[in-house]
Amino acid sequence: MTTQLDFTARKIAILGGGPGGYEAAMVAASLGADVTIVERDGMGGSAVLTDVVPSKTLIATADVMTRFSSASSLGVDFGDNGQPAVADLKMVNNRLLALAKEQSNDIRRTLERVGVKVKIGEGRLLDHKTIEVVTQNGTETIEAEALLISVGARPRELETSMPDGERIFTWKQVYNLTEIPEHLIVIGSGVTGAEFASAYNGLGTKVTLISSRDRVLPGEDADAAVVLEDVFQARGMTVLNRSRAESVKNTGDGVLVTLEDGRTVEGSHCLVAVGAIPNTADIGLEEAGVALDERGQIRVDGVSRTTAPSVYAAGDCTGVFNLASVAAMQGRIAIAHLMGDGVKPLKLKNVASNIFTSPEIASVGVTEQDIADGRYQGDVIKLSLHTNARAKMMEIKEGFVKIISRKGSGTVIGGVVVGPRASELIFPIAIAVTQKLHVDDLANTFTVYPSLTGSISEAARRLHVHM
């Protein structure tokens, strides 16, 4: 006999209104809990207000510019004496910030519609069941049976390269720009640095990307990184690999970046994208018994529990995987676990991620490096998109589909897509990885002809083992 759980008595307080927080609030409210969510800036947190939504909106504009630049090869002439299109950066940034605010307001209205109480203010833990909130109207205390911490992270700043919001920026400040930078120097070749470098290059800015590693995107698929770096250079970007920035100085009418080996790079503006720091300091975590690691990230297990009783955590403040989708999943898992609903621990090998450069780079599951290092036994096939009929029609010259299957069984365990809308194309491979499908399941599924997904099916066919 199944016992019906009584969720209605549960009081849950959430500190942080980003994807981990608001997704958790939605789940908890749907299960009948009494939910209060505390957020400092606005619902959606930095993901919606200053990070994911605005940056991807900027990238969408740059993507249009990039597609226009190749229109002539498709036989399209937009006139204007062949002059390239020009972006109005002030209009672009006004639009993206307005869109971010609209999205934040939509999230708040949705939460309030399902009964979640929203508090805008500074929150901190008094103990493992109490949050103190300072709002415009004063200070109040929220008591709950369980807490979820989802306070996100902020851009890491360097003492020798302090941002000023005028010439030297973090990824939160870059939307202050009102004109296209003449020469943007980007420090950091991880995901954030590569995305902004790609976007501003697409908008027509001269870009220099400074990387301390051997290549851009050092933590990603090596083949994908090579394609992206080749595209960057073909589009006029300067990539300085194995070059560590020592300092950045605002010279009044530009910036001067000094490298560790003494070389200097001059530009009009500089974006410092060297990682993030969790927002875990001075919010009462120690008083509540919540343990942090050496980087200040909250320690959590597979169901998002912290070391404190009835306290869970989700999102970038845990350092598990700094993706909005992972934060949201952590939040949903946390609520399901604490309320006794059905739950499976977070499996990072099922996480599909995307880098919104041009071309995009999407991946899921086991990597080719995992195979090379002996962590998994697998077979790998890579198909270039230049042979795909749809890609030819669209004048797509860069990109590929890569599928990894488990040796012997033929189960799909990983994949990479490089190309336009890779963020959409990775989904069938992610389904295959999550549901443990055989390569023949992909190969024998009809695809539209012509389509880019046809290359996914073709790659799977090449992994078929004759029995």
Short mmCIF file of C-alpha atoms in Angstrom, two decimals:
data_model
loop_
_atom_site.label_atom_id
_atom_site.label_comp_id
_atom_site.label_asym_id
_atom_site.label_seq_id
_atom_site.Cartn_x
_atom_site.Cartn_y
_atom_site.Cartn_z
CA MET A 1 0.00 0.00 0.00
CA THR A 2 1.29 3.48 -0.91
CA THR A 3 1.19 6.15 1.77
CA GLN A 4 0.14 9.62 0.63
CA LEU A 5 2.70 12.10 1.88
CA ASP A 6 1.43 15.27 3.56
CA PHE A 7 3.42 18.10 2.01
CA THR A 8 1.18 20.98 3.09
CA ALA A 9 2.80 21.43 6.51
CA ARG A 10 6.27 21.98 5.13
CA LYS A 11 7.64 25.51 5.37
CA ILE A 12 10.57 26.13 3.06
CA ALA A 13 12.72 29.25 2.77
CA ILE A 14 15.00 29.82 -0.20
CA LEU A 15 17.92 32.25 -0.23
CA GLY A 16 18.69 33.25 -3.80
CA GLY A 17 16.31 33.70 -6.72
CA GLY A 18 18.40 32.34 -9.58
CA PRO A 19 17.52 29.17 -11.53
CA GLY A 20 18.31 26.91 -8.58
CA GLY A 21 16.12 28.97 -6.27
CA TYR A 22 13.11 29.76 -8.42
CA GLU A 23 12.89 26.28 -9.96
CA ALA A 24 12.99 24.81 -6.46
CA ALA A 25 10.27 27.22 -5.34
CA MET A 26 8.05 26.17 -8.25
CA VAL A 27 8.42 22.48 -7.40
CA ALA A 28 7.84 23.05 -3.70
CA ALA A 29 4.73 25.13 -4.35
CA SER A 30 3.36 22.48 -6.72
CA LEU A 31 3.71 19.95 -3.89
CA GLY A 32 1.73 22.19 -1.55
CA ALA A 33 4.54 23.61 0.57
CA ASP A 34 4.57 27.07 2.15
CA VAL A 35 7.45 28.73 0.28
CA THR A 36 9.28 32.03 0.76
CA ILE A 37 12.10 33.07 -1.56
CA VAL A 38 14.60 35.84 -0.78
CA GLU A 39 16.51 37.57 -3.58
CA ARG A 40 18.76 40.63 -3.47
CA ASP A 41 18.48 42.01 -7.02
CA GLY A 42 15.47 40.50 -8.74
CA MET A 43 14.01 37.13 -9.62
CA GLY A 44 16.21 35.11 -11.90
CA GLY A 45 19.34 36.35 -10.15
CA SER A 46 22.47 37.06 -12.12
CA ALA A 47 21.60 34.33 -14.64
CA VAL A 48 18.66 36.40 -15.87
CA LEU A 49 19.73 39.96 -15.01
CA THR A 50 23.47 40.15 -15.73
CA ASP A 51 24.73 36.86 -17.15
CA VAL A 52 22.97 34.22 -19.23
CA VAL A 53 19.98 36.13 -20.63
CA PRO A 54 21.79 39.39 -21.54
CA SER A 55 24.96 37.70 -22.83
CA LYS A 56 23.05 35.26 -25.03
CA THR A 57 20.89 38.12 -26.32
CA LEU A 58 24.07 39.99 -27.27
CA ILE A 59 25.34 36.84 -28.95
CA ALA A 60 22.07 36.49 -30.89
CA THR A 61 22.61 39.97 -32.33
CA ALA A 62 26.21 39.13 -33.23
CA ASP A 63 25.01 35.91 -34.85
CA VAL A 64 22.73 37.90 -37.17
CA MET A 65 25.69 40.11 -38.09
CA THR A 66 27.83 37.05 -38.82
CA ARG A 67 25.16 35.51 -41.05
CA PHE A 68 24.77 38.80 -42.93
CA SER A 69 28.52 38.85 -43.59
CA SER A 70 28.26 35.60 -45.57
CA ALA A 71 25.10 36.59 -47.46
CA SER A 72 26.97 37.49 -50.63
CA SER A 73 28.17 33.90 -51.04
CA LEU A 74 24.50 32.89 -51.06
CA GLY A 75 23.79 35.31 -53.87
CA VAL A 76 22.19 37.98 -51.69
CA ASP A 77 23.15 41.65 -52.10
CA PHE A 78 21.79 44.06 -49.48
CA GLY A 79 23.01 47.12 -51.39
CA ASP A 80 24.44 50.16 -49.57
CA ASN A 81 27.50 50.02 -51.82
CA GLY A 82 28.57 46.75 -50.28
CA GLN A 83 29.24 48.38 -46.91
CA PRO A 84 29.03 45.97 -43.93
CA ALA A 85 26.13 46.21 -41.51
CA VAL A 86 26.77 48.24 -38.36
CA ALA A 87 25.39 47.47 -34.89
CA ASP A 88 24.04 50.21 -32.63
CA LEU A 89 25.52 48.95 -29.36
CA LYS A 90 23.52 51.34 -27.20
CA MET A 91 20.31 50.02 -28.71
CA VAL A 92 21.55 46.44 -28.45
CA ASN A 93 22.41 46.79 -24.76
CA ASN A 94 19.18 48.67 -23.96
CA ARG A 95 17.22 45.88 -25.61
CA LEU A 96 19.02 43.05 -23.83
CA LEU A 97 18.75 44.71 -20.42
CA ALA A 98 15.05 45.38 -20.99
CA LEU A 99 14.56 41.78 -22.04
CA ALA A 100 16.38 40.58 -18.91
CA LYS A 101 14.17 42.76 -16.70
CA GLU A 102 11.05 41.51 -18.48
CA GLN A 103 12.14 37.90 -17.96
CA SER A 104 12.80 38.61 -14.28
CA ASN A 105 9.34 40.11 -13.86
CA ASP A 106 7.76 37.15 -15.65
CA ILE A 107 9.46 34.75 -13.22
CA ARG A 108 8.24 36.75 -10.23
CA ARG A 109 4.65 36.85 -11.51
CA THR A 110 4.74 33.09 -12.13
CA LEU A 111 6.02 32.41 -8.62
CA GLU A 112 3.46 34.65 -6.96
CA ARG A 113 0.68 33.12 -9.04
CA VAL A 114 1.41 29.68 -7.52
CA GLY A 115 1.58 31.09 -4.01
CA VAL A 116 5.31 31.67 -3.44
CA LYS A 117 6.08 34.67 -1.22
CA VAL A 118 8.83 36.82 -2.76
CA LYS A 119 11.06 39.01 -0.59
CA ILE A 120 13.48 41.43 -2.26
CA GLY A 121 16.34 42.19 0.12
CA GLU A 122 19.63 41.08 1.66
CA GLY A 123 19.35 37.73 3.40
CA ARG A 124 21.58 35.82 5.78
CA LEU A 125 21.21 32.68 7.85
CA LEU A 126 20.81 33.00 11.63
CA ASP A 127 20.79 29.22 12.03
CA HIS A 128 19.86 26.17 9.95
CA LYS A 129 16.17 27.06 10.02
CA THR A 130 16.10 30.87 10.04
CA ILE A 131 16.82 33.59 7.49
CA GLU A 132 17.05 37.27 8.39
CA VAL A 133 16.07 39.63 5.57
CA VAL A 134 16.82 43.34 5.31
CA THR A 135 14.36 44.97 2.92
CA GLN A 136 13.44 48.55 2.08
CA ASN A 137 10.78 48.32 4.77
CA GLY A 138 13.06 47.08 7.53
CA THR A 139 14.30 43.77 8.90
CA GLU A 140 12.23 40.61 9.22
CA THR A 141 12.87 36.99 10.14
CA ILE A 142 11.73 33.97 8.18
CA GLU A 143 11.53 30.65 9.99
CA ALA A 144 11.23 27.40 8.08
CA GLU A 145 11.56 23.64 8.45
CA ALA A 146 14.11 23.51 5.63
CA LEU A 147 16.33 25.94 3.75
CA LEU A 148 17.73 26.01 0.23
CA ILE A 149 20.78 28.18 -0.50
CA SER A 150 21.17 29.30 -4.11
CA VAL A 151 23.21 32.50 -3.95
CA GLY A 152 25.20 32.13 -7.17
CA ALA A 153 28.61 33.59 -7.93
CA ARG A 154 30.17 36.86 -9.07
CA PRO A 155 33.03 37.68 -11.47
CA ARG A 156 36.49 37.11 -10.11
CA GLU A 157 38.52 40.33 -9.97
CA LEU A 158 42.29 40.69 -10.12
CA GLU A 159 44.07 43.26 -7.94
CA THR A 160 46.29 44.27 -10.86
CA SER A 161 43.36 44.54 -13.26
CA MET A 162 40.55 46.07 -11.23
CA PRO A 163 37.45 46.82 -13.29
CA ASP A 164 36.29 50.44 -13.45
CA GLY A 165 33.19 50.06 -15.62
CA GLU A 166 34.59 52.55 -18.14
CA ARG A 167 37.51 50.91 -19.89
CA ILE A 168 38.05 47.74 -17.85
CA PHE A 169 35.03 45.49 -17.41
CA THR A 170 33.76 42.28 -15.87
CA TRP A 171 31.00 40.38 -17.65
CA LYS A 172 28.45 42.17 -15.43
CA GLN A 173 29.67 45.65 -16.43
CA VAL A 174 30.23 45.23 -20.15
CA TYR A 175 26.66 46.31 -20.91
CA ASN A 176 27.66 49.86 -19.87
CA LEU A 177 29.19 50.26 -23.33
CA THR A 178 27.26 52.55 -25.66
CA GLU A 179 29.49 52.26 -28.72
CA ILE A 180 31.21 49.33 -30.42
CA PRO A 181 34.74 49.14 -28.95
CA GLU A 182 37.48 49.88 -31.45
CA HIS A 183 39.73 47.17 -30.00
CA LEU A 184 38.52 44.89 -27.21
CA ILE A 185 41.11 42.86 -25.33
CA VAL A 186 39.59 39.79 -23.66
CA ILE A 187 41.57 38.20 -20.84
CA GLY A 188 40.59 34.58 -20.31
CA SER A 189 39.86 31.91 -22.91
CA GLY A 190 37.35 29.84 -20.95
CA VAL A 191 33.67 29.74 -21.85
CA THR A 192 32.86 33.33 -20.84
CA GLY A 193 35.92 34.84 -22.52
CA ALA A 194 35.42 32.86 -25.71
CA GLU A 195 31.72 33.76 -25.92
CA PHE A 196 32.28 37.51 -25.52
CA ALA A 197 35.28 37.46 -27.86
CA SER A 198 33.16 35.71 -30.48
CA ALA A 199 30.23 38.10 -29.97
CA TYR A 200 32.22 41.31 -30.25
CA ASN A 201 34.15 39.95 -33.20
CA GLY A 202 30.78 39.33 -34.86
CA LEU A 203 29.67 42.87 -34.04
CA GLY A 204 32.66 44.25 -35.92
CA THR A 205 35.11 44.91 -33.09
CA LYS A 206 38.80 44.19 -33.41
CA VAL A 207 39.40 41.55 -30.73
CA THR A 208 42.53 40.22 -29.05
CA LEU A 209 41.99 37.13 -26.91
CA ILE A 210 44.63 36.43 -24.27
CA SER A 211 44.87 32.83 -23.10
CA SER A 212 47.25 31.49 -20.48
CA ARG A 213 46.77 27.97 -21.87
CA ASP A 214 47.87 26.22 -25.07
CA ARG A 215 44.54 26.85 -26.76
CA VAL A 216 41.15 28.41 -26.27
CA LEU A 217 38.59 26.43 -24.26
CA PRO A 218 41.21 24.22 -22.60
CA GLY A 219 38.61 22.17 -20.74
CA GLU A 220 36.51 21.32 -23.81
CA ASP A 221 36.71 18.82 -26.66
CA ALA A 222 40.09 19.37 -28.35
CA ASP A 223 38.74 19.01 -31.90
CA ALA A 224 36.03 21.58 -31.16
CA ALA A 225 38.54 24.01 -29.69
CA VAL A 226 40.75 23.73 -32.78
CA VAL A 227 37.79 24.49 -35.07
CA LEU A 228 36.82 27.52 -33.00
CA GLU A 229 40.35 28.91 -32.83
CA ASP A 230 40.75 28.50 -36.60
CA VAL A 231 37.44 30.35 -37.13
CA PHE A 232 38.51 33.13 -34.76
CA GLN A 233 41.74 33.68 -36.65
CA ALA A 234 40.04 33.45 -40.05
CA ARG A 235 37.68 36.22 -38.94
CA GLY A 236 40.54 38.49 -37.98
CA MET A 237 40.78 37.85 -34.25
CA THR A 238 44.22 37.79 -32.63
CA VAL A 239 44.63 34.85 -30.25
CA LEU A 240 47.61 34.98 -27.88
CA ASN A 241 48.04 31.50 -26.44
CA ARG A 242 50.44 30.71 -23.58
CA SER A 243 50.24 34.39 -22.61
CA ARG A 244 49.32 35.31 -19.04
CA ALA A 245 48.14 38.85 -18.33
CA GLU A 246 49.92 40.48 -15.41
CA SER A 247 48.08 43.81 -15.25
CA VAL A 248 45.61 46.08 -17.00
CA LYS A 249 45.79 49.87 -16.84
CA ASN A 250 43.24 52.46 -17.95
CA THR A 251 45.31 55.00 -19.90
CA GLY A 252 42.46 57.50 -20.24
CA ASP A 253 41.78 56.96 -23.92
CA GLY A 254 42.39 53.20 -23.91
CA VAL A 255 43.90 50.31 -21.98
CA LEU A 256 47.38 48.85 -21.66
CA VAL A 257 47.66 45.14 -20.88
CA THR A 258 51.05 43.95 -19.67
CA LEU A 259 51.87 40.25 -20.00
CA GLU A 260 54.08 38.28 -17.62
CA ASP A 261 56.86 38.05 -20.21
CA GLY A 262 56.98 41.85 -20.52
CA ARG A 263 55.05 42.20 -23.77
CA THR A 264 52.26 44.76 -23.88
CA VAL A 265 48.97 44.91 -25.77
CA GLU A 266 47.14 48.19 -26.34
CA GLY A 267 43.43 48.43 -26.96
CA SER A 268 40.42 50.65 -26.41
CA HIS A 269 38.73 48.44 -23.78
CA CYS A 270 39.39 45.28 -21.79
CA LEU A 271 37.09 42.52 -20.56
CA VAL A 272 38.48 40.44 -17.70
CA ALA A 273 36.90 36.96 -17.73
CA VAL A 274 38.96 34.85 -15.35
CA GLY A 275 36.38 32.83 -13.49
CA ALA A 276 33.86 33.37 -10.72
CA ILE A 277 33.74 33.48 -6.92
CA PRO A 278 30.79 31.98 -4.99
CA ASN A 279 28.66 34.47 -3.03
CA THR A 280 29.03 32.49 0.18
CA ALA A 281 30.92 34.93 2.42
CA ASP A 282 29.19 36.70 5.31
CA ILE A 283 25.75 35.14 4.87
CA GLY A 284 25.77 33.05 8.04
CA LEU A 285 26.68 29.68 6.58
CA GLU A 286 29.19 28.89 9.32
CA GLU A 287 26.62 29.71 12.03
CA ALA A 288 24.20 27.32 10.38
CA GLY A 289 26.77 24.50 10.16
CA VAL A 290 27.14 24.60 6.38
CA ALA A 291 30.64 23.48 5.34
CA LEU A 292 32.55 25.12 2.50
CA ASP A 293 35.45 23.79 0.46
CA GLU A 294 38.78 25.55 -0.05
CA ARG A 295 37.28 27.70 -2.82
CA GLY A 296 34.40 28.89 -0.68
CA GLN A 297 31.89 26.65 -2.44
CA ILE A 298 29.16 24.87 -0.50
CA ARG A 299 29.74 21.15 -0.14
CA VAL A 300 26.75 19.13 -1.37
CA ASP A 301 25.99 15.50 -2.12
CA GLY A 302 24.13 14.01 -5.08
CA VAL A 303 20.73 15.17 -3.79
CA SER A 304 21.98 18.69 -2.92
CA ARG A 305 22.23 18.22 0.86
CA THR A 306 24.79 20.30 2.75
CA THR A 307 26.47 19.34 6.02
CA ALA A 308 23.76 21.14 8.02
CA PRO A 309 20.48 19.38 8.84
CA SER A 310 17.58 20.38 6.57
CA VAL A 311 19.79 22.76 4.56
CA TYR A 312 20.24 22.18 0.84
CA ALA A 313 22.16 24.15 -1.78
CA ALA A 314 22.03 24.55 -5.56
CA GLY A 315 23.73 26.44 -8.36
CA ASP A 316 27.05 28.15 -8.89
CA CYS A 317 27.63 28.55 -5.15
CA THR A 318 28.17 24.76 -5.01
CA GLY A 319 30.69 24.66 -7.87
CA VAL A 320 29.19 21.41 -9.12
CA PHE A 321 28.78 22.57 -12.72
CA ASN A 322 28.27 26.28 -13.38
CA LEU A 323 25.28 26.01 -15.69
CA ALA A 324 21.79 27.41 -15.22
CA SER A 325 20.33 24.05 -16.25
CA VAL A 326 22.35 22.25 -13.57
CA ALA A 327 21.37 24.80 -10.92
CA ALA A 328 17.72 24.27 -11.81
CA MET A 329 18.10 20.49 -11.66
CA GLN A 330 19.88 20.69 -8.30
CA GLY A 331 17.04 22.82 -6.95
CA ARG A 332 14.37 20.42 -8.18
CA ILE A 333 16.25 17.40 -6.81
CA ALA A 334 16.69 19.12 -3.43
CA ILE A 335 12.99 19.81 -3.03
CA ALA A 336 11.97 16.34 -4.19
CA HIS A 337 14.36 14.77 -1.69
CA LEU A 338 13.44 16.86 1.34
CA MET A 339 9.72 16.40 0.68
CA GLY A 340 9.94 12.67 0.12
CA ASP A 341 9.03 12.74 -3.55
CA GLY A 342 10.65 10.41 -6.09
CA VAL A 343 14.20 11.51 -6.84
CA LYS A 344 17.38 10.37 -8.56
CA PRO A 345 20.80 11.80 -7.63
CA LEU A 346 22.36 14.29 -10.03
CA LYS A 347 24.40 12.56 -12.75
CA LEU A 348 26.88 14.97 -14.29
CA LYS A 349 27.60 12.67 -17.23
CA ASN A 350 24.02 13.31 -18.39
CA VAL A 351 24.47 17.09 -18.45
CA ALA A 352 24.27 18.66 -21.89
CA SER A 353 26.15 21.95 -22.14
CA ASN A 354 26.69 24.53 -24.84
CA ILE A 355 29.20 27.28 -25.57
CA PHE A 356 27.49 30.10 -27.46
CA THR A 357 30.35 31.04 -29.71
CA SER A 358 30.07 31.16 -33.50
CA PRO A 359 30.03 28.29 -34.29
CA GLU A 360 28.40 26.88 -31.16
CA ILE A 361 29.95 23.94 -29.30
CA ALA A 362 27.63 21.50 -27.51
CA SER A 363 28.59 18.36 -25.63
CA VAL A 364 27.17 15.66 -23.40
CA GLY A 365 28.44 12.61 -21.56
CA VAL A 366 31.80 10.88 -21.83
CA THR A 367 34.51 12.81 -23.68
CA GLU A 368 37.10 11.59 -26.14
CA GLN A 369 39.71 12.55 -23.55
CA ASP A 370 38.03 10.14 -21.10
CA ILE A 371 38.53 7.39 -23.69
CA ALA A 372 42.16 8.39 -24.30
CA ASP A 373 42.86 8.40 -20.55
CA GLY A 374 41.40 4.92 -20.12
CA ARG A 375 38.51 5.97 -17.89
CA TYR A 376 36.08 4.43 -20.38
CA GLN A 377 36.35 1.92 -23.21
CA GLY A 378 34.67 3.38 -26.26
CA ASP A 379 34.52 3.92 -29.99
CA VAL A 380 34.51 7.43 -31.49
CA ILE A 381 33.29 8.63 -34.86
CA LYS A 382 33.50 12.22 -36.12
CA LEU A 383 31.72 13.50 -39.22
CA SER A 384 32.49 16.90 -40.67
CA LEU A 385 29.44 18.99 -41.56
CA HIS A 386 30.99 20.07 -44.85
CA THR A 387 29.62 16.86 -46.45
CA ASN A 388 26.08 17.48 -45.13
CA ALA A 389 23.68 18.68 -47.86
CA ARG A 390 21.80 21.06 -45.57
CA ALA A 391 25.08 22.56 -44.35
CA LYS A 392 26.13 23.21 -47.94
CA MET A 393 22.83 24.97 -48.64
CA MET A 394 23.36 27.18 -45.58
CA GLU A 395 27.01 27.89 -46.47
CA ILE A 396 28.19 26.18 -43.27
CA LYS A 397 31.85 25.33 -43.70
CA GLU A 398 32.95 24.66 -40.14
CA GLY A 399 31.70 22.09 -37.68
CA PHE A 400 31.21 18.41 -37.03
CA VAL A 401 29.20 15.76 -35.21
CA LYS A 402 31.01 13.36 -32.90
CA ILE A 403 29.39 10.35 -31.21
CA ILE A 404 31.00 8.08 -28.63
CA SER A 405 29.67 4.58 -27.94
CA ARG A 406 30.67 2.05 -25.32
CA LYS A 407 32.97 -0.57 -26.78
CA GLY A 408 31.25 -3.92 -27.05
CA SER A 409 27.71 -2.92 -26.11
CA GLY A 410 27.27 -0.06 -28.59
CA THR A 411 25.50 2.13 -26.03
CA VAL A 412 25.72 5.86 -26.72
CA ILE A 413 27.77 7.41 -23.90
CA GLY A 414 28.80 10.81 -25.27
CA GLY A 415 28.74 13.28 -28.09
CA VAL A 416 29.84 16.66 -29.40
CA VAL A 417 28.25 18.94 -31.99
CA VAL A 418 30.03 21.98 -33.45
CA GLY A 419 27.99 24.20 -35.73
CA PRO A 420 25.06 26.64 -35.87
CA ARG A 421 22.42 25.87 -33.24
CA ALA A 422 24.51 23.10 -31.72
CA SER A 423 22.58 23.83 -28.52
CA GLU A 424 19.50 22.39 -30.24
CA LEU A 425 21.25 19.62 -32.17
CA ILE A 426 22.78 18.06 -29.03
CA PHE A 427 19.36 17.13 -27.66
CA PRO A 428 18.89 13.78 -29.50
CA ILE A 429 22.37 12.72 -28.40
CA ALA A 430 21.58 13.80 -24.82
CA ILE A 431 18.42 11.68 -24.91
CA ALA A 432 20.47 8.72 -26.13
CA VAL A 433 23.04 9.17 -23.35
CA THR A 434 20.44 9.62 -20.61
CA GLN A 435 18.24 6.74 -21.74
CA LYS A 436 21.21 4.46 -22.55
CA LEU A 437 20.16 3.99 -26.16
CA HIS A 438 22.12 1.87 -28.61
CA VAL A 439 23.77 3.50 -31.62
CA ASP A 440 21.32 1.54 -33.77
CA ASP A 441 18.44 3.33 -32.01
CA LEU A 442 19.81 6.61 -33.34
CA ALA A 443 20.77 5.16 -36.70
CA ASN A 444 17.34 3.64 -37.32
CA THR A 445 15.36 6.75 -36.38
CA PHE A 446 14.11 8.72 -39.37
CA THR A 447 15.65 12.14 -39.89
CA VAL A 448 14.44 14.82 -42.29
CA TYR A 449 16.38 15.13 -45.54
CA PRO A 450 18.12 17.46 -45.87
CA SER A 451 18.88 18.35 -42.26
CA LEU A 452 21.85 18.81 -39.97
CA THR A 453 20.48 16.04 -37.74
CA GLY A 454 21.10 13.70 -40.64
CA SER A 455 24.77 13.78 -39.68
CA ILE A 456 23.87 12.49 -36.20
CA SER A 457 22.09 9.52 -37.72
CA GLU A 458 24.94 8.94 -40.18
CA ALA A 459 27.55 9.01 -37.41
CA ALA A 460 25.51 6.45 -35.47
CA ARG A 461 25.31 4.20 -38.54
CA ARG A 462 29.08 4.24 -38.80
CA LEU A 463 29.29 2.95 -35.23
CA HIS A 464 27.06 -0.04 -36.03
CA VAL A 465 28.75 -3.37 -35.36
CA HIS A 466 27.84 -6.21 -37.72
CA MET A 467 26.65 -9.20 -35.69
#
